[in-house]
């Protein structure tokens, strides 16, 4: 724990007077991320679909940081109208930093009103919409958009005939494809940093059947990083810039260790250009 605190002291600075919006704030990574941000003096906007859960977290955080300023903004990433309403609300009081942390992995699948598979909608279409609407305001404030990617993005390449992977069955590839779109559609934008937490024991890693998860939960805690440590790669994204072929994540095999900026060469320039073209088309239709 002392080493973690030393890392925070050496690699961050005060965020007093800065407003940070965090999607997926009530999840395993999100909760720890909020704690670090509050310890740095940031004001928070918690973007979550569950208002009661979000307000309960705000009260919990206020008990730890009595002077903290935090508010809830309702957003259901499966519901495009709710996403647009959240974007409008944030545009009225723009954040200095937007952290696209929310994600869904192995969940019951269905088509959203947009026509996209819900995993693609949650992990790409909705956060991309928020990014496109808010990024100009964030950049004007001298802030930054932090994209939370995943090592799963490298499990497959994009497919123009099945953009949202709605015909695929493997959860890792469906999720990875959406993260691939999110990462590479935004990676070349000014004021954008791409990060990833490696593998941490969170709700996403708890997708196994209950009987199986009960057996592997504790071994996983011994093998993989805790959310307290894994969230530091996301924190690093606020303070460290990346180029179009870099990201920030755990330094050892992208799974363990403290954050390090590393090369990202898993997408060709041709595929990246095609992903951006498709993403712009999707945004225009949302």
Tab-separated table of C-alpha atoms in Angstrom:
chain	number	residue	atom	x	y	z
A	1	UNK	CA	0.000	0.000	0.000
A	2	UNK	CA	2.879	2.376	0.738
A	3	UNK	CA	4.230	1.799	-2.764
A	4	UNK	CA	0.822	2.610	-4.242
A	5	UNK	CA	0.653	5.868	-2.298
A	6	UNK	CA	4.200	6.679	-3.384
A	7	UNK	CA	3.207	6.122	-7.019
A	8	UNK	CA	0.242	8.487	-6.631
A	9	UNK	CA	2.412	11.147	-4.998
A	10	UNK	CA	5.063	10.891	-7.722
A	11	UNK	CA	2.844	10.628	-10.789
A	12	UNK	CA	-0.156	12.879	-10.179
A	13	UNK	CA	-0.887	16.454	-9.227
A	14	UNK	CA	-3.723	18.357	-7.631
A	15	UNK	CA	-7.069	18.332	-9.438
A	16	UNK	CA	-8.618	21.002	-7.250
A	17	UNK	CA	-11.110	23.038	-9.240
A	18	UNK	CA	-11.267	20.355	-11.950
A	19	UNK	CA	-14.454	18.481	-12.796
A	20	UNK	CA	-14.070	14.821	-13.756
A	21	UNK	CA	-16.904	12.754	-15.247
A	22	UNK	CA	-16.543	8.988	-14.809
A	23	UNK	CA	-18.748	6.415	-16.505
A	24	UNK	CA	-19.187	3.102	-14.711
A	25	UNK	CA	-18.288	4.835	-11.449
A	26	UNK	CA	-20.030	2.291	-9.212
A	27	UNK	CA	-18.153	-0.718	-10.614
A	28	UNK	CA	-15.047	-2.285	-9.115
A	29	UNK	CA	-12.573	-0.109	-10.995
A	30	UNK	CA	-14.810	2.939	-10.945
A	31	UNK	CA	-15.173	3.041	-7.176
A	32	UNK	CA	-11.424	2.954	-6.607
A	33	UNK	CA	-10.861	5.437	-9.403
A	34	UNK	CA	-13.282	7.862	-7.724
A	35	UNK	CA	-11.401	7.540	-4.445
A	36	UNK	CA	-8.097	8.467	-6.062
A	37	UNK	CA	-9.655	11.397	-7.907
A	38	UNK	CA	-11.268	12.745	-4.727
A	39	UNK	CA	-7.971	12.398	-2.870
A	40	UNK	CA	-6.519	14.722	-5.519
A	41	UNK	CA	-9.281	17.268	-4.957
A	42	UNK	CA	-11.364	16.679	-8.081
A	43	UNK	CA	-15.092	17.346	-8.318
A	44	UNK	CA	-16.884	14.277	-9.662
A	45	UNK	CA	-19.803	13.538	-11.933
A	46	UNK	CA	-20.743	9.863	-11.599
A	47	UNK	CA	-22.304	8.567	-14.815
A	48	UNK	CA	-24.357	5.478	-13.995
A	49	UNK	CA	-27.712	3.965	-14.866
A	50	UNK	CA	-28.536	3.044	-11.256
A	51	UNK	CA	-29.249	6.310	-9.458
A	52	UNK	CA	-29.700	4.742	-6.026
A	53	UNK	CA	-26.418	2.863	-6.270
A	54	UNK	CA	-24.648	5.991	-7.462
A	55	UNK	CA	-26.063	8.157	-4.658
A	56	UNK	CA	-25.109	5.503	-2.103
A	57	UNK	CA	-21.540	5.593	-3.409
A	58	UNK	CA	-21.512	9.383	-3.179
A	59	UNK	CA	-22.512	9.161	0.488
A	60	UNK	CA	-19.846	6.525	1.088
A	61	UNK	CA	-17.222	8.718	-0.546
A	62	UNK	CA	-18.318	11.752	1.439
A	63	UNK	CA	-17.790	9.822	4.657
A	64	UNK	CA	-14.179	9.284	3.560
A	65	UNK	CA	-13.697	12.734	2.007
A	66	UNK	CA	-16.025	15.126	3.879
A	67	UNK	CA	-15.172	18.106	1.669
A	68	UNK	CA	-15.773	16.191	-1.568
A	69	UNK	CA	-18.090	17.460	-4.301
A	70	UNK	CA	-19.836	14.763	-6.327
A	71	UNK	CA	-23.056	14.446	-8.267
A	72	UNK	CA	-24.935	11.742	-10.126
A	73	UNK	CA	-25.785	11.885	-13.828
A	74	UNK	CA	-28.139	9.157	-15.017
A	75	UNK	CA	-27.046	7.358	-18.153
A	76	UNK	CA	-28.046	3.923	-19.413
A	77	UNK	CA	-25.600	3.090	-22.187
A	78	UNK	CA	-28.107	0.709	-23.802
A	79	UNK	CA	-30.612	3.560	-24.172
A	80	UNK	CA	-29.567	6.083	-26.789
A	81	UNK	CA	-32.085	8.692	-25.665
A	82	UNK	CA	-30.711	8.484	-22.123
A	83	UNK	CA	-27.182	8.865	-23.512
A	84	UNK	CA	-28.200	11.978	-25.444
A	85	UNK	CA	-29.843	13.447	-22.346
A	86	UNK	CA	-26.690	12.794	-20.319
A	87	UNK	CA	-24.556	14.414	-23.023
A	88	UNK	CA	-26.808	17.484	-23.001
A	89	UNK	CA	-26.563	17.708	-19.206
A	90	UNK	CA	-22.772	17.456	-19.293
A	91	UNK	CA	-22.545	20.073	-22.023
A	92	UNK	CA	-24.321	22.519	-19.723
A	93	UNK	CA	-21.609	21.980	-17.108
A	94	UNK	CA	-18.643	20.560	-19.047
A	95	UNK	CA	-16.095	18.335	-17.342
A	96	UNK	CA	-12.392	19.030	-17.603
A	97	UNK	CA	-11.839	15.288	-17.903
A	98	UNK	CA	-14.119	12.525	-19.150
A	99	UNK	CA	-13.153	8.944	-18.316
A	100	UNK	CA	-14.908	6.326	-20.450
A	101	UNK	CA	-14.643	3.511	-17.933
A	102	UNK	CA	-18.013	1.717	-18.173
A	103	UNK	CA	-18.162	-1.632	-19.918
A	104	UNK	CA	-20.107	-4.861	-20.167
A	105	UNK	CA	-18.672	-8.252	-21.062
A	106	UNK	CA	-20.708	-11.450	-20.906
A	107	UNK	CA	-24.325	-10.313	-20.593
A	108	UNK	CA	-27.628	-11.447	-22.148
A	109	UNK	CA	-27.556	-10.086	-25.669
A	110	UNK	CA	-30.217	-8.288	-27.657
A	111	UNK	CA	-30.592	-5.568	-30.244
A	112	UNK	CA	-30.868	-2.006	-28.987
A	113	UNK	CA	-33.156	0.597	-30.546
A	114	UNK	CA	-30.186	1.715	-32.659
A	115	UNK	CA	-30.081	-1.720	-34.271
A	116	UNK	CA	-26.741	-2.577	-32.686
A	117	UNK	CA	-25.956	-5.515	-30.435
A	118	UNK	CA	-26.145	-4.267	-26.835
A	119	UNK	CA	-22.524	-5.206	-26.064
A	120	UNK	CA	-21.394	-3.018	-28.970
A	121	UNK	CA	-23.777	-0.259	-27.918
A	122	UNK	CA	-22.525	-0.214	-24.307
A	123	UNK	CA	-18.820	-0.532	-25.057
A	124	UNK	CA	-18.572	1.542	-28.219
A	125	UNK	CA	-21.546	3.375	-29.728
A	126	UNK	CA	-22.734	5.175	-26.592
A	127	UNK	CA	-19.314	6.134	-25.180
A	128	UNK	CA	-18.216	7.220	-28.657
A	129	UNK	CA	-21.255	9.485	-28.869
A	130	UNK	CA	-20.390	11.032	-25.493
A	131	UNK	CA	-16.804	11.505	-26.633
A	132	UNK	CA	-17.729	13.208	-29.882
A	133	UNK	CA	-20.195	15.556	-28.201
A	134	UNK	CA	-17.958	16.522	-25.287
A	135	UNK	CA	-14.418	16.384	-26.658
A	136	UNK	CA	-14.458	19.874	-28.239
A	137	UNK	CA	-15.542	21.385	-24.907
A	138	UNK	CA	-12.995	19.348	-22.967
A	139	UNK	CA	-10.195	20.337	-25.321
A	140	UNK	CA	-11.184	24.009	-25.035
A	141	UNK	CA	-10.861	23.707	-21.248
A	142	UNK	CA	-7.382	22.239	-21.541
A	143	UNK	CA	-8.644	18.876	-20.336
A	144	UNK	CA	-8.565	15.368	-21.648
A	145	UNK	CA	-10.630	12.369	-22.659
A	146	UNK	CA	-9.384	9.115	-21.132
A	147	UNK	CA	-10.439	6.012	-23.066
A	148	UNK	CA	-10.374	2.771	-21.077
A	149	UNK	CA	-9.495	0.016	-23.516
A	150	UNK	CA	-8.796	-3.676	-23.029
A	151	UNK	CA	-6.252	-6.299	-23.998
A	152	UNK	CA	-9.282	-8.130	-25.471
A	153	UNK	CA	-9.206	-5.693	-28.391
A	154	UNK	CA	-6.486	-7.866	-29.930
A	155	UNK	CA	-8.570	-11.051	-29.985
A	156	UNK	CA	-9.865	-10.315	-33.497
A	157	UNK	CA	-9.898	-7.713	-36.237
A	158	UNK	CA	-12.888	-5.629	-37.273
A	159	UNK	CA	-15.284	-6.951	-39.899
A	160	UNK	CA	-17.112	-4.631	-42.301
A	161	UNK	CA	-19.754	-7.336	-42.845
A	162	UNK	CA	-20.452	-7.718	-39.119
A	163	UNK	CA	-19.524	-4.404	-37.523
A	164	UNK	CA	-21.022	-5.126	-34.095
A	165	UNK	CA	-20.117	-8.842	-34.129
A	166	UNK	CA	-23.788	-9.676	-33.674
A	167	UNK	CA	-23.238	-13.053	-35.345
A	168	UNK	CA	-20.329	-13.982	-33.082
A	169	UNK	CA	-20.802	-16.093	-29.979
A	170	UNK	CA	-17.507	-15.760	-28.085
A	171	UNK	CA	-17.995	-13.075	-25.427
A	172	UNK	CA	-14.297	-12.191	-25.435
A	173	UNK	CA	-14.348	-11.400	-29.164
A	174	UNK	CA	-17.660	-9.515	-29.058
A	175	UNK	CA	-16.421	-7.362	-26.179
A	176	UNK	CA	-12.957	-7.040	-27.691
A	177	UNK	CA	-14.338	-5.861	-31.031
A	178	UNK	CA	-16.300	-3.063	-29.325
A	179	UNK	CA	-13.221	-1.988	-27.367
A	180	UNK	CA	-11.186	-2.095	-30.587
A	181	UNK	CA	-13.630	0.334	-32.155
A	182	UNK	CA	-13.574	2.654	-29.138
A	183	UNK	CA	-9.794	2.700	-28.891
A	184	UNK	CA	-8.893	3.129	-32.535
A	185	UNK	CA	-11.714	5.502	-33.473
A	186	UNK	CA	-10.404	8.028	-30.928
A	187	UNK	CA	-6.697	7.292	-30.505
A	188	UNK	CA	-5.516	9.983	-32.947
A	189	UNK	CA	-7.779	12.708	-31.569
A	190	UNK	CA	-6.142	15.626	-29.742
A	191	UNK	CA	-6.524	15.513	-25.953
A	192	UNK	CA	-7.187	11.754	-25.921
A	193	UNK	CA	-5.236	9.156	-23.959
A	194	UNK	CA	-5.882	5.428	-24.314
A	195	UNK	CA	-5.400	3.309	-21.200
A	196	UNK	CA	-6.228	-0.164	-19.964
A	197	UNK	CA	-6.269	-1.799	-16.519
A	198	UNK	CA	-4.931	-5.222	-17.459
A	199	UNK	CA	-6.916	-7.921	-15.681
A	200	UNK	CA	-8.467	-7.120	-12.310
A	201	UNK	CA	-11.067	-8.955	-10.254
A	202	UNK	CA	-14.178	-6.883	-10.975
A	203	UNK	CA	-17.732	-7.443	-12.134
A	204	UNK	CA	-16.462	-8.054	-15.667
A	205	UNK	CA	-14.231	-10.913	-14.555
A	206	UNK	CA	-17.154	-12.342	-12.566
A	207	UNK	CA	-19.017	-13.458	-15.680
A	208	UNK	CA	-18.458	-17.188	-15.104
A	209	UNK	CA	-21.263	-19.458	-13.845
A	210	UNK	CA	-21.704	-19.023	-10.089
A	211	UNK	CA	-20.360	-22.471	-9.209
A	212	UNK	CA	-17.258	-21.950	-11.345
A	213	UNK	CA	-16.687	-18.394	-10.109
A	214	UNK	CA	-16.942	-19.536	-6.495
A	215	UNK	CA	-13.981	-21.852	-7.127
A	216	UNK	CA	-11.796	-19.436	-9.072
A	217	UNK	CA	-12.584	-16.126	-7.354
A	218	UNK	CA	-9.938	-16.347	-4.645
A	219	UNK	CA	-7.193	-17.798	-6.877
A	220	UNK	CA	-7.899	-14.926	-9.292
A	221	UNK	CA	-7.399	-12.434	-6.469
A	222	UNK	CA	-3.989	-13.963	-5.841
A	223	UNK	CA	-3.017	-13.963	-9.516
A	224	UNK	CA	-4.407	-10.671	-10.828
A	225	UNK	CA	-4.242	-7.102	-9.581
A	226	UNK	CA	-6.812	-5.593	-7.273
A	227	UNK	CA	-8.999	-2.734	-8.547
A	228	UNK	CA	-7.071	-0.425	-6.176
A	229	UNK	CA	-3.916	-1.001	-8.186
A	230	UNK	CA	-5.439	-1.622	-11.608
A	231	UNK	CA	-7.235	1.741	-11.603
A	232	UNK	CA	-3.883	3.541	-11.483
A	233	UNK	CA	-3.381	2.997	-15.220
A	234	UNK	CA	-6.572	4.964	-15.795
A	235	UNK	CA	-5.441	7.669	-13.376
A	236	UNK	CA	-2.156	7.886	-15.279
A	237	UNK	CA	-4.126	8.691	-18.425
A	238	UNK	CA	-5.137	12.028	-16.929
A	239	UNK	CA	-1.570	13.143	-16.394
A	240	UNK	CA	0.390	11.486	-19.209
A	241	UNK	CA	-0.100	11.964	-22.947
A	242	UNK	CA	0.012	9.230	-25.565
A	243	UNK	CA	0.425	9.287	-29.323
A	244	UNK	CA	-1.592	7.386	-31.907
A	245	UNK	CA	0.448	4.237	-31.393
A	246	UNK	CA	0.725	4.177	-27.590
A	247	UNK	CA	-1.364	3.309	-24.579
A	248	UNK	CA	-0.898	3.152	-20.815
A	249	UNK	CA	-1.323	-0.046	-18.837
A	250	UNK	CA	0.363	-2.497	-16.468
A	251	UNK	CA	4.051	-2.716	-17.296
A	252	UNK	CA	4.458	-6.508	-17.165
A	253	UNK	CA	2.866	-8.303	-20.118
A	254	UNK	CA	-0.020	-5.778	-19.968
A	255	UNK	CA	-1.351	-7.683	-16.930
A	256	UNK	CA	0.697	-6.877	-13.813
A	257	UNK	CA	2.489	-3.929	-12.311
A	258	UNK	CA	2.300	-0.187	-12.135
A	259	UNK	CA	1.385	1.895	-15.198
A	260	UNK	CA	3.720	2.292	-18.106
A	261	UNK	CA	3.306	3.928	-21.503
A	262	UNK	CA	3.881	1.269	-24.158
A	263	UNK	CA	3.690	0.870	-27.901
A	264	UNK	CA	0.373	-0.180	-29.410
A	265	UNK	CA	0.828	-1.830	-32.788
A	266	UNK	CA	-2.177	-4.141	-32.999
A	267	UNK	CA	-4.119	-2.293	-35.690
A	268	UNK	CA	-2.888	-1.442	-39.166
A	269	UNK	CA	-3.218	2.105	-40.446
A	270	UNK	CA	-5.654	0.830	-43.077
A	271	UNK	CA	-7.912	-0.856	-40.529
A	272	UNK	CA	-7.701	2.157	-38.221
A	273	UNK	CA	-8.805	4.476	-41.026
A	274	UNK	CA	-11.696	2.133	-41.820
A	275	UNK	CA	-12.759	1.965	-38.162
A	276	UNK	CA	-12.767	5.757	-37.985
A	277	UNK	CA	-14.809	6.013	-41.152
A	278	UNK	CA	-17.398	3.543	-39.836
A	279	UNK	CA	-17.439	5.233	-36.424
A	280	UNK	CA	-18.166	8.611	-37.994
A	281	UNK	CA	-20.987	7.048	-39.976
A	282	UNK	CA	-22.433	5.489	-36.826
A	283	UNK	CA	-22.248	8.800	-34.972
A	284	UNK	CA	-24.060	10.596	-37.788
A	285	UNK	CA	-26.963	8.141	-37.509
A	286	UNK	CA	-27.286	8.057	-33.721
